[in-house]
Tab-separated table of C-alpha atoms in Angstrom:
chain	number	residue	atom	x	y	z
N	14	UNK	CA	50.168	-181.227	-24.733
N	15	UNK	CA	51.963	-184.466	-25.590
N	16	UNK	CA	54.545	-185.825	-23.231
N	17	UNK	CA	58.097	-185.032	-24.200
N	18	UNK	CA	59.125	-188.675	-24.421
N	19	UNK	CA	57.568	-192.020	-25.235
N	20	UNK	CA	57.674	-194.681	-22.577
N	21	UNK	CA	57.367	-197.610	-24.966
N	22	UNK	CA	58.744	-198.643	-28.398
N	23	UNK	CA	62.379	-198.191	-27.471
N	24	UNK	CA	63.458	-201.548	-26.074
N	25	UNK	CA	65.593	-203.734	-28.315
N	26	UNK	CA	62.798	-206.177	-29.030
N	27	UNK	CA	60.392	-203.389	-29.900
N	28	UNK	CA	62.993	-201.796	-32.131
N	29	UNK	CA	63.452	-205.018	-34.079
N	30	UNK	CA	59.715	-205.382	-34.514
N	31	UNK	CA	59.325	-201.783	-35.600
N	32	UNK	CA	62.069	-201.922	-38.205
N	33	UNK	CA	61.110	-205.321	-39.599
N	34	UNK	CA	57.526	-204.251	-40.095
N	35	UNK	CA	58.489	-201.493	-42.484
N	36	UNK	CA	58.653	-203.985	-45.346
N	37	UNK	CA	54.856	-204.019	-45.548
N	38	UNK	CA	53.551	-202.443	-48.729
N	39	UNK	CA	52.559	-198.799	-48.594
N	40	UNK	CA	49.348	-199.753	-50.374
N	41	UNK	CA	48.107	-201.540	-47.254
N	42	UNK	CA	48.574	-198.359	-45.245
N	43	UNK	CA	46.780	-196.294	-47.838
N	44	UNK	CA	43.865	-198.704	-47.627
N	45	UNK	CA	43.141	-197.540	-44.087
N	46	UNK	CA	43.168	-193.887	-45.090
N	47	UNK	CA	39.461	-193.192	-45.026
N	48	UNK	CA	38.519	-194.789	-41.695
N	49	UNK	CA	38.133	-193.382	-38.215
N	50	UNK	CA	39.899	-194.853	-35.242
N	51	UNK	CA	37.716	-197.557	-33.793
N	52	UNK	CA	37.706	-199.754	-30.715
N	53	UNK	CA	39.469	-203.041	-30.181
N	54	UNK	CA	39.202	-205.310	-33.172
N	55	UNK	CA	38.729	-202.523	-35.719
N	56	UNK	CA	41.294	-202.075	-38.493
N	57	UNK	CA	40.476	-198.442	-39.232
N	58	UNK	CA	42.942	-195.655	-38.382
N	59	UNK	CA	42.919	-191.901	-37.699
N	60	UNK	CA	42.833	-189.837	-40.850
N	61	UNK	CA	45.672	-187.392	-40.385
N	62	UNK	CA	49.405	-187.644	-39.842
N	63	UNK	CA	48.958	-185.534	-36.725
N	64	UNK	CA	46.418	-187.950	-35.243
N	65	UNK	CA	48.603	-190.952	-36.050
N	66	UNK	CA	51.586	-189.177	-34.531
N	67	UNK	CA	49.664	-188.502	-31.341
N	68	UNK	CA	48.973	-192.228	-30.973
N	69	UNK	CA	52.687	-192.915	-31.563
N	70	UNK	CA	53.746	-190.284	-29.013
N	71	UNK	CA	55.000	-187.366	-31.084
N	72	UNK	CA	53.883	-184.284	-32.952
N	73	UNK	CA	53.878	-184.303	-36.749
N	74	UNK	CA	54.457	-180.824	-38.124
N	75	UNK	CA	55.044	-178.772	-41.226
N	76	UNK	CA	56.817	-175.555	-42.103
N	77	UNK	CA	54.205	-173.036	-43.212
N	78	UNK	CA	54.328	-170.551	-46.074
N	79	UNK	CA	52.081	-167.827	-44.656
N	80	UNK	CA	51.298	-166.329	-48.094
N	81	UNK	CA	49.977	-169.705	-49.229
N	82	UNK	CA	48.128	-170.050	-45.933
N	83	UNK	CA	46.277	-166.798	-46.652
N	84	UNK	CA	45.645	-167.289	-50.369
N	85	UNK	CA	45.399	-171.040	-51.087
N	86	UNK	CA	42.349	-172.714	-49.554
N	87	UNK	CA	43.450	-176.348	-50.179
N	88	UNK	CA	46.848	-175.537	-48.657
N	89	UNK	CA	45.203	-173.980	-45.613
N	90	UNK	CA	42.938	-177.004	-45.169
N	91	UNK	CA	45.908	-179.388	-45.288
N	92	UNK	CA	47.864	-177.385	-42.714
N	93	UNK	CA	44.860	-177.322	-40.384
N	94	UNK	CA	43.786	-180.918	-40.835
N	95	UNK	CA	46.954	-182.923	-41.371
N	96	UNK	CA	49.467	-181.640	-38.788
N	97	UNK	CA	49.722	-181.145	-35.026
N	98	UNK	CA	52.588	-178.634	-34.990
N	99	UNK	CA	53.665	-175.813	-37.293
N	100	UNK	CA	56.911	-173.947	-37.947
N	101	UNK	CA	57.159	-170.469	-39.417
N	102	UNK	CA	59.117	-171.047	-42.619
N	103	UNK	CA	60.201	-167.403	-42.960
N	104	UNK	CA	58.061	-164.957	-41.005
N	105	UNK	CA	59.928	-165.240	-37.701
N	106	UNK	CA	63.334	-164.617	-39.291
N	107	UNK	CA	65.098	-161.392	-38.380
N	108	UNK	CA	64.803	-159.663	-41.774
N	109	UNK	CA	61.015	-160.009	-41.536
N	110	UNK	CA	60.374	-159.148	-37.893
N	111	UNK	CA	62.726	-156.122	-37.737
N	112	UNK	CA	63.198	-154.758	-41.272
N	113	UNK	CA	64.288	-151.385	-39.871
N	114	UNK	CA	66.241	-151.102	-36.671
N	115	UNK	CA	63.892	-150.727	-33.751
N	116	UNK	CA	60.756	-151.152	-35.902
N	117	UNK	CA	59.098	-154.542	-35.567
N	118	UNK	CA	56.574	-156.250	-37.806
N	119	UNK	CA	55.026	-159.239	-36.060
N	120	UNK	CA	51.839	-159.339	-38.160
N	121	UNK	CA	52.469	-162.422	-40.309
N	122	UNK	CA	53.984	-164.401	-37.431
N	123	UNK	CA	51.083	-163.447	-35.158
N	124	UNK	CA	48.625	-164.690	-37.766
N	125	UNK	CA	50.356	-168.068	-37.879
N	126	UNK	CA	50.380	-168.350	-34.091
N	127	UNK	CA	46.664	-167.496	-33.990
N	128	UNK	CA	45.935	-170.044	-36.733
N	129	UNK	CA	47.799	-172.738	-34.787
N	130	UNK	CA	45.904	-171.955	-31.583
N	131	UNK	CA	42.551	-172.226	-33.369
N	132	UNK	CA	43.557	-175.630	-34.744
N	133	UNK	CA	45.058	-177.085	-31.570
N	134	UNK	CA	48.611	-177.026	-32.933
N	135	UNK	CA	51.880	-176.280	-31.169
N	136	UNK	CA	54.325	-173.788	-32.699
N	137	UNK	CA	58.058	-174.176	-33.327
N	138	UNK	CA	59.736	-170.765	-33.520
N	139	UNK	CA	62.329	-170.470	-36.284
N	140	UNK	CA	64.846	-168.877	-35.812
N	141	UNK	CA	66.498	-166.417	-33.396
N	142	UNK	CA	70.206	-166.486	-34.355
N	143	UNK	CA	71.322	-167.309	-37.890
N	144	UNK	CA	73.944	-166.051	-40.314
N	145	UNK	CA	71.390	-165.760	-43.108
N	146	UNK	CA	68.265	-163.670	-43.822
N	147	UNK	CA	69.471	-160.818	-41.635
N	148	UNK	CA	68.068	-157.301	-42.190
N	149	UNK	CA	70.090	-154.995	-44.414
N	150	UNK	CA	70.672	-152.509	-41.607
N	151	UNK	CA	72.440	-155.238	-39.646
N	152	UNK	CA	74.497	-156.635	-42.531
N	153	UNK	CA	75.581	-153.187	-43.652
N	154	UNK	CA	76.159	-151.658	-40.224
N	155	UNK	CA	79.561	-150.982	-38.708
N	156	UNK	CA	79.036	-152.011	-35.096
N	157	UNK	CA	81.515	-152.464	-32.283
N	158	UNK	CA	81.595	-155.778	-30.465
N	159	UNK	CA	79.687	-154.289	-27.545
N	160	UNK	CA	77.072	-152.747	-29.832
N	161	UNK	CA	76.530	-155.980	-31.764
N	162	UNK	CA	76.211	-158.011	-28.587
N	163	UNK	CA	73.562	-155.621	-27.308
N	164	UNK	CA	71.747	-155.735	-30.658
N	165	UNK	CA	71.630	-159.526	-30.507
N	166	UNK	CA	70.519	-159.550	-26.869
N	167	UNK	CA	67.777	-157.059	-27.629
N	168	UNK	CA	66.580	-158.980	-30.684
N	169	UNK	CA	66.322	-162.284	-28.810
N	170	UNK	CA	64.685	-160.665	-25.802
N	171	UNK	CA	62.162	-158.692	-27.858
N	172	UNK	CA	61.151	-161.618	-30.059
N	173	UNK	CA	60.886	-164.254	-27.352
N	174	UNK	CA	59.038	-161.834	-25.077
N	175	UNK	CA	56.568	-160.946	-27.833
N	176	UNK	CA	55.639	-164.629	-28.252
N	177	UNK	CA	56.025	-165.599	-24.582
N	178	UNK	CA	53.752	-168.507	-23.702
N	179	UNK	CA	52.890	-169.174	-27.368
N	180	UNK	CA	55.980	-171.017	-28.634
N	181	UNK	CA	56.608	-174.662	-27.779
N	182	UNK	CA	60.160	-174.949	-29.132
N	183	UNK	CA	62.527	-172.222	-30.343
N	184	UNK	CA	65.345	-172.843	-32.798
N	185	UNK	CA	67.604	-170.484	-30.854
N	186	UNK	CA	70.830	-170.983	-32.815
N	187	UNK	CA	70.633	-172.205	-36.405
N	188	UNK	CA	73.417	-173.715	-38.555
N	189	UNK	CA	76.376	-172.698	-36.391
N	190	UNK	CA	78.735	-175.393	-37.760
N	191	UNK	CA	80.604	-176.197	-40.953
N	192	UNK	CA	80.504	-179.774	-42.222
N	193	UNK	CA	84.032	-180.433	-40.895
N	194	UNK	CA	82.879	-179.666	-37.343
N	195	UNK	CA	84.373	-176.177	-37.060
N	196	UNK	CA	82.202	-173.222	-36.128
N	197	UNK	CA	80.828	-171.271	-39.082
N	198	UNK	CA	82.595	-168.017	-39.930
N	199	UNK	CA	79.552	-165.794	-39.339
N	200	UNK	CA	79.112	-162.230	-38.193
N	201	UNK	CA	78.388	-163.631	-34.740
N	202	UNK	CA	81.538	-165.719	-34.460
N	203	UNK	CA	83.788	-163.012	-35.915
N	204	UNK	CA	82.564	-160.217	-33.692
N	205	UNK	CA	81.379	-161.988	-30.546
N	206	UNK	CA	83.390	-165.216	-30.423
N	207	UNK	CA	81.981	-168.693	-29.696
N	208	UNK	CA	80.371	-167.491	-26.481
N	209	UNK	CA	77.501	-166.002	-28.495
N	210	UNK	CA	75.862	-169.433	-28.527
N	211	UNK	CA	75.645	-169.741	-24.746
N	212	UNK	CA	74.565	-166.104	-24.455
N	213	UNK	CA	71.732	-166.635	-26.940
N	214	UNK	CA	70.307	-169.529	-24.934
N	215	UNK	CA	70.571	-167.654	-21.651
N	216	UNK	CA	68.826	-164.580	-23.076
N	217	UNK	CA	66.045	-166.671	-24.634
N	218	UNK	CA	65.485	-168.585	-21.394
N	219	UNK	CA	65.204	-165.365	-19.386
N	220	UNK	CA	62.612	-164.043	-21.812
N	221	UNK	CA	60.453	-167.195	-21.674
N	222	UNK	CA	61.496	-169.794	-19.066
N	223	UNK	CA	58.862	-172.279	-20.259
N	224	UNK	CA	59.861	-172.455	-23.945
N	225	UNK	CA	62.021	-175.392	-25.012
N	226	UNK	CA	65.258	-174.159	-26.560
N	227	UNK	CA	66.943	-175.974	-29.477
N	228	UNK	CA	70.121	-175.751	-31.494
N	229	UNK	CA	69.363	-176.704	-35.091
N	230	UNK	CA	71.564	-177.788	-38.028
N	231	UNK	CA	71.723	-179.740	-41.287
N	232	UNK	CA	73.936	-182.716	-42.253
N	233	UNK	CA	73.888	-183.975	-38.665
N	234	UNK	CA	71.528	-186.903	-39.296
N	235	UNK	CA	74.260	-189.555	-39.001
N	236	UNK	CA	77.397	-189.906	-36.920
N	237	UNK	CA	79.957	-187.643	-38.601
N	238	UNK	CA	82.362	-184.796	-37.858
N	239	UNK	CA	79.607	-182.197	-37.733
N	240	UNK	CA	77.208	-184.092	-35.486
N	241	UNK	CA	80.093	-185.098	-33.211
N	242	UNK	CA	81.224	-181.474	-32.867
N	243	UNK	CA	77.668	-180.467	-32.043
N	244	UNK	CA	77.455	-183.268	-29.480
N	245	UNK	CA	80.659	-182.021	-27.859
N	246	UNK	CA	79.355	-178.448	-27.797
N	247	UNK	CA	76.014	-179.275	-26.181
N	248	UNK	CA	77.807	-181.502	-23.671
N	249	UNK	CA	79.950	-178.516	-22.655
N	250	UNK	CA	76.974	-176.184	-22.568
N	251	UNK	CA	75.009	-178.546	-20.348
N	252	UNK	CA	77.973	-178.864	-18.000
N	253	UNK	CA	77.986	-175.053	-17.787
N	254	UNK	CA	74.244	-175.097	-16.988
N	255	UNK	CA	73.379	-173.279	-20.193
N	256	UNK	CA	69.634	-173.873	-20.821
N	257	UNK	CA	69.923	-175.967	-23.990
N	258	UNK	CA	66.955	-178.320	-24.053
N	259	UNK	CA	67.120	-179.940	-27.465
N	260	UNK	CA	68.777	-180.576	-30.821
N	261	UNK	CA	66.970	-180.069	-34.121
N	262	UNK	CA	68.154	-182.414	-36.854
N	263	UNK	CA	67.005	-180.861	-40.098
N	264	UNK	CA	66.767	-183.890	-42.384
N	265	UNK	CA	67.274	-182.346	-45.829
N	266	UNK	CA	68.086	-185.442	-47.904
N	267	UNK	CA	68.468	-186.303	-51.597
N	268	UNK	CA	67.712	-189.618	-53.277
N	269	UNK	CA	71.106	-189.529	-55.029
N	270	UNK	CA	72.872	-189.796	-51.665
N	271	UNK	CA	72.957	-192.612	-49.129
N	272	UNK	CA	70.277	-192.362	-46.460
N	273	UNK	CA	71.611	-191.894	-42.892
N	274	UNK	CA	70.867	-195.370	-41.564
N	275	UNK	CA	72.873	-194.642	-38.402
N	276	UNK	CA	70.477	-191.863	-37.454
N	277	UNK	CA	69.078	-193.707	-34.431
N	278	UNK	CA	72.589	-194.281	-33.050
N	279	UNK	CA	73.344	-190.599	-33.558
N	280	UNK	CA	70.117	-189.364	-31.974
N	281	UNK	CA	70.575	-191.611	-28.965
N	282	UNK	CA	73.867	-189.824	-28.228
N	283	UNK	CA	71.895	-186.643	-27.588
N	284	UNK	CA	69.176	-188.565	-25.793
N	285	UNK	CA	71.729	-189.854	-23.261
N	286	UNK	CA	72.629	-186.253	-22.426
N	287	UNK	CA	69.032	-185.694	-21.366
N	288	UNK	CA	68.252	-183.611	-24.442
N	289	UNK	CA	65.079	-183.573	-26.475
N	290	UNK	CA	65.446	-184.082	-30.216
N	291	UNK	CA	63.349	-183.269	-33.268
N	292	UNK	CA	63.477	-183.947	-36.977
N	293	UNK	CA	63.013	-180.288	-37.753
N	294	UNK	CA	63.025	-179.788	-41.557
N	295	UNK	CA	62.517	-183.084	-43.366
N	296	UNK	CA	62.395	-183.262	-47.141
N	297	UNK	CA	63.937	-185.558	-49.772
N	298	UNK	CA	64.763	-183.918	-53.088
N	299	UNK	CA	64.952	-185.673	-56.455
N	300	UNK	CA	66.863	-184.873	-59.689
N	301	UNK	CA	64.113	-183.898	-62.105
N	302	UNK	CA	62.106	-185.310	-63.704
N	303	UNK	CA	61.163	-187.743	-60.942
N	304	UNK	CA	60.348	-191.339	-61.830
N	305	UNK	CA	58.599	-194.072	-59.833
N	306	UNK	CA	61.864	-195.597	-58.606
N	307	UNK	CA	63.017	-192.234	-57.277
N	308	UNK	CA	59.672	-191.686	-55.566
N	309	UNK	CA	60.085	-195.013	-53.774
N	310	UNK	CA	63.623	-194.043	-52.788
N	311	UNK	CA	62.217	-190.768	-51.495
N	312	UNK	CA	59.693	-192.652	-49.383
N	313	UNK	CA	62.498	-194.682	-47.840
N	314	UNK	CA	64.412	-191.476	-47.056
N	315	UNK	CA	61.458	-190.106	-45.139
N	316	UNK	CA	61.019	-193.466	-43.405
N	317	UNK	CA	64.652	-193.516	-42.269
N	318	UNK	CA	64.226	-190.108	-40.656
N	319	UNK	CA	60.950	-191.033	-38.964
N	320	UNK	CA	62.276	-194.366	-37.708
N	321	UNK	CA	65.241	-192.592	-36.155
N	322	UNK	CA	62.848	-190.318	-34.298
N	323	UNK	CA	60.531	-193.131	-33.186
N	324	UNK	CA	63.456	-195.155	-31.836
N	325	UNK	CA	64.729	-192.199	-29.779
N	326	UNK	CA	62.772	-191.697	-26.541
N	327	UNK	CA	63.356	-187.925	-26.415
N	328	UNK	CA	62.361	-187.214	-30.025
N	329	UNK	CA	59.031	-185.415	-29.763
N	330	UNK	CA	58.465	-183.752	-33.147
N	331	UNK	CA	58.798	-184.764	-36.788
N	332	UNK	CA	58.398	-181.739	-39.065
N	333	UNK	CA	58.392	-181.777	-42.858
N	334	UNK	CA	59.823	-178.640	-44.482
N	335	UNK	CA	56.664	-177.931	-46.409
N	336	UNK	CA	54.333	-180.644	-47.631
N	337	UNK	CA	53.407	-179.554	-51.190
N	338	UNK	CA	55.846	-179.335	-54.087
N	339	UNK	CA	54.066	-176.145	-55.169
N	340	UNK	CA	55.780	-174.120	-52.438
N	341	UNK	CA	59.060	-175.991	-52.021
N	342	UNK	CA	62.301	-174.058	-51.515
N	343	UNK	CA	64.297	-176.790	-53.260
N	344	UNK	CA	64.132	-175.834	-56.992
N	345	UNK	CA	65.447	-172.346	-56.321
N	346	UNK	CA	68.284	-173.571	-54.111
N	347	UNK	CA	69.199	-176.770	-55.987
N	348	UNK	CA	68.692	-176.139	-59.732
N	349	UNK	CA	67.527	-179.266	-61.542
N	350	UNK	CA	66.143	-180.845	-58.378
N	351	UNK	CA	62.691	-180.799	-56.830
N	352	UNK	CA	59.629	-182.922	-55.977
N	353	UNK	CA	60.938	-183.008	-52.411
N	354	UNK	CA	57.682	-183.105	-50.471
N	355	UNK	CA	55.049	-185.662	-49.513
N	356	UNK	CA	52.301	-184.171	-51.739
N	357	UNK	CA	52.686	-183.120	-55.366
N	358	UNK	CA	51.617	-179.747	-56.820
N	359	UNK	CA	47.974	-180.890	-56.888
N	360	UNK	CA	47.996	-182.139	-53.273
N	361	UNK	CA	48.019	-185.751	-54.407
N	362	UNK	CA	49.849	-187.855	-51.807
N	363	UNK	CA	53.057	-189.571	-52.900
N	364	UNK	CA	54.451	-192.913	-51.716
N	365	UNK	CA	56.315	-190.959	-49.020
N	366	UNK	CA	53.006	-189.890	-47.472
N	367	UNK	CA	51.711	-193.453	-47.347
N	368	UNK	CA	55.006	-194.633	-45.885
N	369	UNK	CA	54.830	-192.061	-43.091
N	370	UNK	CA	51.269	-193.152	-42.318
N	371	UNK	CA	52.258	-196.800	-42.296
N	372	UNK	CA	55.264	-196.203	-40.070
N	373	UNK	CA	53.243	-194.190	-37.565
N	374	UNK	CA	50.460	-196.781	-37.566
N	375	UNK	CA	52.927	-199.553	-36.770
N	376	UNK	CA	54.530	-197.494	-34.007
N	377	UNK	CA	51.150	-196.690	-32.472
N	378	UNK	CA	50.238	-200.374	-32.495
N	379	UNK	CA	53.180	-201.083	-30.202
N	380	UNK	CA	52.351	-198.294	-27.768
């Protein structure tokens, strides 16, 4: 298992070197694509993002569509060969694992965990507490506060216990904040109050004391009201000895918006609290149809996210939210937008892929 932090590449001089080197052309990085890592004096590089990430001190992961994993051989080969961690895109969400109250279906999630073990990959569990993708019996039920609290405790305990010893990082609480920094008006906040967050972490920790426990959210890449509110919350939780170990920064960007160039400053705030961090769901969507300029802007968006992680000692995972445009969630959620991933529908790498390789290669060279 990789160390949780990197011991090099974070001093001010190293940071300047790392950032300045990103102006190299992505074509030069792509030129090293076919070689194996050699000894001193060789210019060849490891083939996969996962191997390059290992040399730079972090895992490189992807969210996995388990239907595609079972049915699409090229997809399966890319997941196995390109990445060193995996996240269950949907099959660990509550509506899937407990479609009827008290009846669990772990089959698809178990298959992903087994696949990861066979391929030497770590698993990020996603997600235990969320306001979305809840089973119908829960959304439609009329539960007292005490009943709902027990339902949540049981769900967290059952799921974490089922996967005990097999999950590296859990997204325990997902998307608990509004963009203005207030807590989201969810079933959990309305019925249980803000204390549900601390309870969730305590229950998860009891079920698997060795798993690393994260709070995960979107639009917290830069310093803003939402990321500041999250920083204040995790500060309070840590002071109360709640077992929060990390913060997942999702990284869903769009080329039509400014990239979060203050991401390293933001991530270092969490680093100073002794927390791990991860870029947990990176993608960069484009208004369709995509042109070459937008693809270059997309590459820079991915690079901004990765640089923020590399310049933060406690950032130990960089996960793309899917890697092929064929299976992207973006077109259904953002009509008229797409092409958000690092490979196109035919698994041809885009400039973003080459830029990630280049960035990781440069970081590894300073290790």
